[in-house]
């Protein structure tokens, strides 16, 4: 039994947690291994995050799995990541399904190798009726491209008379994003000690709490996740209001 988990208030959980899973390469190099060794040893950390969310019933977990910028990495590393993604999906599909989780994928899937895309969509379809939680994989994803595509699509709909410019507001804009069916991010976690967002969910984290951990991703445990939730619950989320105004509400 986790003592940290016992500190969590089940009545004030974040509805959507997003994680930038960083530090695989440094973890591997610290052990005298190639970067790909770190990616292969990061699977347990992914399981820990998914299981922790499932245990305390957080409805949405988004994992930054592969960014649009990651395509610029060495070919061998990219190929390893794609192969590992396919292998992991094959191994974990039944586990994801048995937990009652529904899997979603966001990003430019057209850039993915056909086998990877096929496997992803297969698991998405397999889990589409599940209702116990949502696992969102951001793959070939870049937030700036997502926002630009939303602007282009809105502009096209304005041109075709489907949207009135006067009716464009935050809610309408969100309907053109990959995440239109998900709640905004409440908590963003980044491992590895880096303090930056790296083009991840820029619109969706507008009022999220941000936590930057001095932990390399392969070392991420359920207790670390639970501590992040405890720290989140100790924050006062004001959304631009004063503390006094929040107390009155």
mmCIF file of C-alpha atoms in Angstrom:
data_model
loop_
_atom_site.group_PDB
_atom_site.id
_atom_site.type_symbol
_atom_site.label_atom_id
_atom_site.label_comp_id
_atom_site.label_asym_id
_atom_site.label_seq_id
_atom_site.Cartn_x
_atom_site.Cartn_y
_atom_site.Cartn_z
ATOM 1 C CA UNK A 1 0.000 0.000 0.000
ATOM 2 C CA UNK A 2 1.368 3.398 -0.972
ATOM 3 C CA UNK A 3 1.442 5.914 1.880
ATOM 4 C CA UNK A 4 1.617 8.722 -0.673
ATOM 5 C CA UNK A 5 -1.481 7.434 -2.450
ATOM 6 C CA UNK A 6 -3.355 7.588 0.871
ATOM 7 C CA UNK A 7 -2.810 11.365 0.953
ATOM 8 C CA UNK A 8 -4.769 11.908 -2.265
ATOM 9 C CA UNK A 9 -8.205 13.513 -1.996
ATOM 10 C CA UNK A 10 -10.423 11.537 -4.355
ATOM 11 C CA UNK A 11 -12.860 14.456 -4.490
ATOM 12 C CA UNK A 12 -10.460 16.906 -6.139
ATOM 13 C CA UNK A 13 -8.610 14.897 -8.735
ATOM 14 C CA UNK A 14 -7.381 16.448 -11.976
ATOM 15 C CA UNK A 15 -9.563 15.331 -14.864
ATOM 16 C CA UNK A 16 -6.756 15.413 -17.408
ATOM 17 C CA UNK A 17 -3.056 14.802 -16.784
ATOM 18 C CA UNK A 18 -0.497 15.177 -19.569
ATOM 19 C CA UNK A 19 3.104 13.958 -19.387
ATOM 20 C CA UNK A 20 6.196 14.908 -21.387
ATOM 21 C CA UNK A 21 8.209 11.706 -21.046
ATOM 22 C CA UNK A 22 11.767 13.036 -21.208
ATOM 23 C CA UNK A 23 15.180 11.680 -20.256
ATOM 24 C CA UNK A 24 15.457 8.281 -21.948
ATOM 25 C CA UNK A 25 18.667 9.179 -23.761
ATOM 26 C CA UNK A 26 20.409 10.601 -20.696
ATOM 27 C CA UNK A 27 19.312 7.602 -18.631
ATOM 28 C CA UNK A 28 20.916 5.276 -21.169
ATOM 29 C CA UNK A 29 24.116 7.319 -21.501
ATOM 30 C CA UNK A 30 24.550 7.361 -17.722
ATOM 31 C CA UNK A 31 24.760 3.571 -18.003
ATOM 32 C CA UNK A 32 27.177 3.616 -20.930
ATOM 33 C CA UNK A 33 24.500 2.576 -23.406
ATOM 34 C CA UNK A 34 23.067 3.996 -26.641
ATOM 35 C CA UNK A 35 20.002 6.268 -26.513
ATOM 36 C CA UNK A 36 17.794 3.496 -27.881
ATOM 37 C CA UNK A 37 18.493 1.472 -24.720
ATOM 38 C CA UNK A 38 16.718 4.175 -22.755
ATOM 39 C CA UNK A 39 13.661 4.047 -24.995
ATOM 40 C CA UNK A 40 13.437 0.279 -24.577
ATOM 41 C CA UNK A 41 13.622 0.605 -20.788
ATOM 42 C CA UNK A 42 10.948 3.302 -20.614
ATOM 43 C CA UNK A 43 8.029 0.898 -21.038
ATOM 44 C CA UNK A 44 7.734 0.208 -17.304
ATOM 45 C CA UNK A 45 7.444 3.943 -16.649
ATOM 46 C CA UNK A 46 4.604 4.153 -19.177
ATOM 47 C CA UNK A 47 2.860 1.275 -17.404
ATOM 48 C CA UNK A 48 3.382 2.998 -14.051
ATOM 49 C CA UNK A 49 1.728 6.197 -15.285
ATOM 50 C CA UNK A 50 -1.199 4.335 -16.845
ATOM 51 C CA UNK A 51 -1.720 2.102 -13.802
ATOM 52 C CA UNK A 52 -1.479 5.016 -11.368
ATOM 53 C CA UNK A 53 -4.136 6.933 -13.288
ATOM 54 C CA UNK A 54 -6.307 3.860 -13.414
ATOM 55 C CA UNK A 55 -5.960 3.169 -9.681
ATOM 56 C CA UNK A 56 -7.200 6.610 -8.622
ATOM 57 C CA UNK A 57 -9.673 7.050 -11.507
ATOM 58 C CA UNK A 58 -8.218 10.000 -13.380
ATOM 59 C CA UNK A 59 -10.305 10.021 -16.573
ATOM 60 C CA UNK A 60 -7.739 11.329 -19.097
ATOM 61 C CA UNK A 61 -4.011 10.705 -19.455
ATOM 62 C CA UNK A 62 -2.120 12.102 -22.454
ATOM 63 C CA UNK A 63 1.420 10.909 -23.135
ATOM 64 C CA UNK A 64 3.783 12.813 -25.437
ATOM 65 C CA UNK A 65 4.976 9.727 -27.272
ATOM 66 C CA UNK A 66 6.645 11.148 -30.398
ATOM 67 C CA UNK A 67 6.776 14.804 -31.402
ATOM 68 C CA UNK A 68 6.682 16.265 -34.904
ATOM 69 C CA UNK A 69 10.255 17.441 -34.239
ATOM 70 C CA UNK A 70 11.407 13.912 -33.348
ATOM 71 C CA UNK A 71 11.375 13.031 -37.046
ATOM 72 C CA UNK A 72 14.621 15.046 -37.282
ATOM 73 C CA UNK A 73 16.467 12.603 -34.998
ATOM 74 C CA UNK A 74 18.951 10.042 -36.416
ATOM 75 C CA UNK A 75 17.236 7.516 -38.683
ATOM 76 C CA UNK A 76 18.282 4.546 -36.547
ATOM 77 C CA UNK A 77 16.730 6.096 -33.453
ATOM 78 C CA UNK A 78 13.492 6.958 -35.274
ATOM 79 C CA UNK A 79 13.259 3.424 -36.667
ATOM 80 C CA UNK A 80 13.839 1.979 -33.204
ATOM 81 C CA UNK A 81 11.118 4.182 -31.733
ATOM 82 C CA UNK A 82 8.638 3.165 -34.433
ATOM 83 C CA UNK A 83 9.440 -0.550 -34.000
ATOM 84 C CA UNK A 84 9.201 -0.241 -30.231
ATOM 85 C CA UNK A 85 5.860 1.505 -30.514
ATOM 86 C CA UNK A 86 4.457 -1.292 -32.661
ATOM 87 C CA UNK A 87 5.832 -4.014 -30.374
ATOM 88 C CA UNK A 88 4.494 -2.278 -27.274
ATOM 89 C CA UNK A 89 1.035 -1.885 -28.753
ATOM 90 C CA UNK A 90 0.952 -5.579 -29.639
ATOM 91 C CA UNK A 91 2.011 -6.531 -26.114
ATOM 92 C CA UNK A 92 -0.126 -4.029 -24.217
ATOM 93 C CA UNK A 93 -3.353 -4.005 -26.246
ATOM 94 C CA UNK A 94 -5.015 -6.714 -24.154
ATOM 95 C CA UNK A 95 -3.921 -5.038 -20.915
ATOM 96 C CA UNK A 96 -5.301 -1.666 -22.007
ATOM 97 C CA UNK A 97 -8.549 -3.329 -23.038
ATOM 98 C CA UNK A 98 -8.879 -5.378 -19.838
ATOM 99 C CA UNK A 99 -8.513 -2.233 -17.721
ATOM 100 C CA UNK A 100 -11.493 -0.753 -19.542
ATOM 101 C CA UNK A 101 -9.401 2.053 -21.016
ATOM 102 C CA UNK A 102 -10.210 3.706 -24.305
ATOM 103 C CA UNK A 103 -7.198 4.644 -26.417
ATOM 104 C CA UNK A 104 -7.052 7.739 -28.604
ATOM 105 C CA UNK A 105 -4.308 9.006 -30.891
ATOM 106 C CA UNK A 106 -3.634 12.653 -31.763
ATOM 107 C CA UNK A 107 -1.121 13.977 -34.272
ATOM 108 C CA UNK A 108 -0.243 13.784 -37.953
ATOM 109 C CA UNK A 109 -0.706 10.052 -38.446
ATOM 110 C CA UNK A 110 -0.081 10.291 -42.184
ATOM 111 C CA UNK A 111 3.655 10.597 -41.501
ATOM 112 C CA UNK A 112 3.772 7.284 -39.636
ATOM 113 C CA UNK A 113 4.929 4.033 -41.241
ATOM 114 C CA UNK A 114 1.836 2.130 -42.494
ATOM 115 C CA UNK A 115 2.304 -0.754 -40.022
ATOM 116 C CA UNK A 116 2.514 1.616 -37.045
ATOM 117 C CA UNK A 117 -0.561 3.555 -38.160
ATOM 118 C CA UNK A 118 -2.472 0.318 -38.754
ATOM 119 C CA UNK A 119 -1.621 -1.033 -35.316
ATOM 120 C CA UNK A 120 -2.549 2.220 -33.593
ATOM 121 C CA UNK A 121 -5.931 2.423 -35.300
ATOM 122 C CA UNK A 122 -6.559 -1.242 -34.514
ATOM 123 C CA UNK A 123 -6.155 -0.627 -30.772
ATOM 124 C CA UNK A 124 -8.237 2.556 -31.009
ATOM 125 C CA UNK A 125 -11.022 0.522 -32.603
ATOM 126 C CA UNK A 126 -10.631 -2.376 -30.157
ATOM 127 C CA UNK A 127 -11.110 -0.075 -27.161
ATOM 128 C CA UNK A 128 -13.693 2.366 -28.536
ATOM 129 C CA UNK A 129 -16.497 1.071 -26.278
ATOM 130 C CA UNK A 130 -14.437 1.216 -23.078
ATOM 131 C CA UNK A 131 -15.492 3.765 -20.460
ATOM 132 C CA UNK A 132 -13.198 3.424 -17.414
ATOM 133 C CA UNK A 133 -10.604 5.930 -18.598
ATOM 134 C CA UNK A 134 -8.953 7.470 -21.626
ATOM 135 C CA UNK A 135 -5.358 6.977 -22.729
ATOM 136 C CA UNK A 136 -4.342 9.567 -25.319
ATOM 137 C CA UNK A 137 -1.101 9.038 -27.259
ATOM 138 C CA UNK A 138 0.330 12.169 -28.897
ATOM 139 C CA UNK A 139 2.285 10.744 -31.829
ATOM 140 C CA UNK A 140 3.870 12.751 -34.652
ATOM 141 C CA UNK A 141 2.302 15.613 -32.729
ATOM 142 C CA UNK A 142 3.169 19.293 -32.694
ATOM 143 C CA UNK A 143 0.943 21.887 -31.057
ATOM 144 C CA UNK A 144 1.878 24.737 -33.397
ATOM 145 C CA UNK A 145 0.877 22.628 -36.415
ATOM 146 C CA UNK A 146 -2.344 21.654 -34.648
ATOM 147 C CA UNK A 147 -3.210 25.325 -34.072
ATOM 148 C CA UNK A 148 -2.252 26.340 -37.622
ATOM 149 C CA UNK A 149 -4.412 23.560 -39.051
ATOM 150 C CA UNK A 150 -7.307 24.720 -36.876
ATOM 151 C CA UNK A 151 -6.915 28.278 -38.205
ATOM 152 C CA UNK A 152 -6.831 27.016 -41.811
ATOM 153 C CA UNK A 153 -9.931 24.867 -41.303
ATOM 154 C CA UNK A 154 -11.844 27.686 -39.629
ATOM 155 C CA UNK A 155 -10.831 30.040 -42.459
ATOM 156 C CA UNK A 156 -12.057 27.507 -45.005
ATOM 157 C CA UNK A 157 -15.385 27.175 -43.200
ATOM 158 C CA UNK A 158 -15.755 30.965 -43.021
ATOM 159 C CA UNK A 159 -15.074 31.179 -46.762
ATOM 160 C CA UNK A 160 -17.727 28.521 -47.438
ATOM 161 C CA UNK A 161 -20.250 30.293 -45.219
ATOM 162 C CA UNK A 162 -20.288 27.545 -42.577
ATOM 163 C CA UNK A 163 -18.901 29.810 -39.829
ATOM 164 C CA UNK A 164 -19.604 33.479 -39.098
ATOM 165 C CA UNK A 165 -16.470 35.397 -38.033
ATOM 166 C CA UNK A 166 -18.447 37.019 -35.217
ATOM 167 C CA UNK A 167 -19.144 33.592 -33.746
ATOM 168 C CA UNK A 168 -15.497 32.568 -33.449
ATOM 169 C CA UNK A 169 -14.643 32.210 -29.766
ATOM 170 C CA UNK A 170 -12.557 29.899 -27.594
ATOM 171 C CA UNK A 171 -15.174 27.138 -27.611
ATOM 172 C CA UNK A 172 -15.558 27.148 -31.380
ATOM 173 C CA UNK A 173 -11.788 27.177 -31.853
ATOM 174 C CA UNK A 174 -11.386 24.169 -29.558
ATOM 175 C CA UNK A 175 -13.751 22.204 -31.786
ATOM 176 C CA UNK A 176 -11.100 22.352 -34.528
ATOM 177 C CA UNK A 177 -8.325 20.884 -32.360
ATOM 178 C CA UNK A 178 -7.342 17.207 -32.085
ATOM 179 C CA UNK A 179 -8.483 17.346 -28.465
ATOM 180 C CA UNK A 180 -11.995 18.630 -29.116
ATOM 181 C CA UNK A 181 -13.555 15.712 -27.231
ATOM 182 C CA UNK A 182 -11.238 15.956 -24.205
ATOM 183 C CA UNK A 183 -11.291 18.297 -21.187
ATOM 184 C CA UNK A 184 -8.504 20.885 -20.865
ATOM 185 C CA UNK A 185 -5.296 19.735 -19.188
ATOM 186 C CA UNK A 186 -5.302 20.279 -15.407
ATOM 187 C CA UNK A 187 -1.783 19.020 -14.704
ATOM 188 C CA UNK A 188 1.257 18.853 -16.971
ATOM 189 C CA UNK A 189 4.243 16.817 -15.782
ATOM 190 C CA UNK A 190 7.667 16.836 -17.424
ATOM 191 C CA UNK A 191 10.486 14.556 -16.342
ATOM 192 C CA UNK A 192 14.287 14.977 -16.762
ATOM 193 C CA UNK A 193 14.697 18.390 -15.119
ATOM 194 C CA UNK A 194 14.114 20.372 -18.317
ATOM 195 C CA UNK A 195 11.846 23.380 -17.843
ATOM 196 C CA UNK A 196 10.098 23.852 -21.174
ATOM 197 C CA UNK A 197 6.901 22.805 -22.940
ATOM 198 C CA UNK A 198 8.412 21.597 -26.247
ATOM 199 C CA UNK A 199 5.436 22.358 -28.476
ATOM 200 C CA UNK A 200 3.029 20.187 -26.471
ATOM 201 C CA UNK A 201 -0.666 21.053 -26.020
ATOM 202 C CA UNK A 202 0.017 24.802 -25.990
ATOM 203 C CA UNK A 203 -3.660 25.765 -26.147
ATOM 204 C CA UNK A 204 -4.861 23.001 -23.841
ATOM 205 C CA UNK A 205 -2.506 23.824 -20.934
ATOM 206 C CA UNK A 206 -3.513 27.493 -20.678
ATOM 207 C CA UNK A 207 -4.511 27.089 -17.008
ATOM 208 C CA UNK A 208 -2.766 23.825 -16.171
ATOM 209 C CA UNK A 209 -0.520 23.377 -13.178
ATOM 210 C CA UNK A 210 3.025 22.641 -14.381
ATOM 211 C CA UNK A 211 5.415 20.287 -12.596
ATOM 212 C CA UNK A 212 9.011 19.756 -13.730
ATOM 213 C CA UNK A 213 10.659 16.747 -12.108
ATOM 214 C CA UNK A 214 14.367 15.984 -11.674
ATOM 215 C CA UNK A 215 13.642 12.369 -12.567
ATOM 216 C CA UNK A 216 14.590 10.681 -15.834
ATOM 217 C CA UNK A 217 11.599 9.024 -17.454
ATOM 218 C CA UNK A 218 12.692 5.351 -17.091
ATOM 219 C CA UNK A 219 12.868 5.946 -13.305
ATOM 220 C CA UNK A 220 9.272 7.237 -13.099
ATOM 221 C CA UNK A 221 7.189 5.276 -10.577
ATOM 222 C CA UNK A 222 3.601 5.203 -9.419
ATOM 223 C CA UNK A 223 4.590 6.878 -6.146
ATOM 224 C CA UNK A 224 6.193 9.728 -8.085
ATOM 225 C CA UNK A 225 2.926 10.130 -9.966
ATOM 226 C CA UNK A 226 0.901 10.031 -6.759
ATOM 227 C CA UNK A 227 3.172 12.702 -5.239
ATOM 228 C CA UNK A 228 2.499 14.889 -8.281
ATOM 229 C CA UNK A 229 -1.222 14.567 -7.596
ATOM 230 C CA UNK A 230 -0.742 15.464 -3.926
ATOM 231 C CA UNK A 231 1.300 18.526 -4.917
ATOM 232 C CA UNK A 232 -1.361 19.485 -7.459
ATOM 233 C CA UNK A 233 -4.062 19.288 -4.802
ATOM 234 C CA UNK A 234 -2.058 21.607 -2.541
ATOM 235 C CA UNK A 235 -2.221 24.355 -5.176
ATOM 236 C CA UNK A 236 -4.963 26.969 -5.363
ATOM 237 C CA UNK A 237 -6.165 27.199 -8.953
ATOM 238 C CA UNK A 238 -7.432 30.744 -9.477
ATOM 239 C CA UNK A 239 -7.983 31.062 -13.248
ATOM 240 C CA UNK A 240 -7.090 34.759 -13.142
ATOM 241 C CA UNK A 241 -9.176 35.503 -10.021
ATOM 242 C CA UNK A 242 -7.881 36.415 -6.570
ATOM 243 C CA UNK A 243 -7.744 33.921 -3.733
ATOM 244 C CA UNK A 244 -10.538 35.822 -1.995
ATOM 245 C CA UNK A 245 -12.789 35.531 -5.030
ATOM 246 C CA UNK A 246 -12.191 31.781 -5.212
ATOM 247 C CA UNK A 247 -13.153 31.382 -1.548
ATOM 248 C CA UNK A 248 -16.445 33.237 -2.116
ATOM 249 C CA UNK A 249 -17.465 30.984 -5.004
#
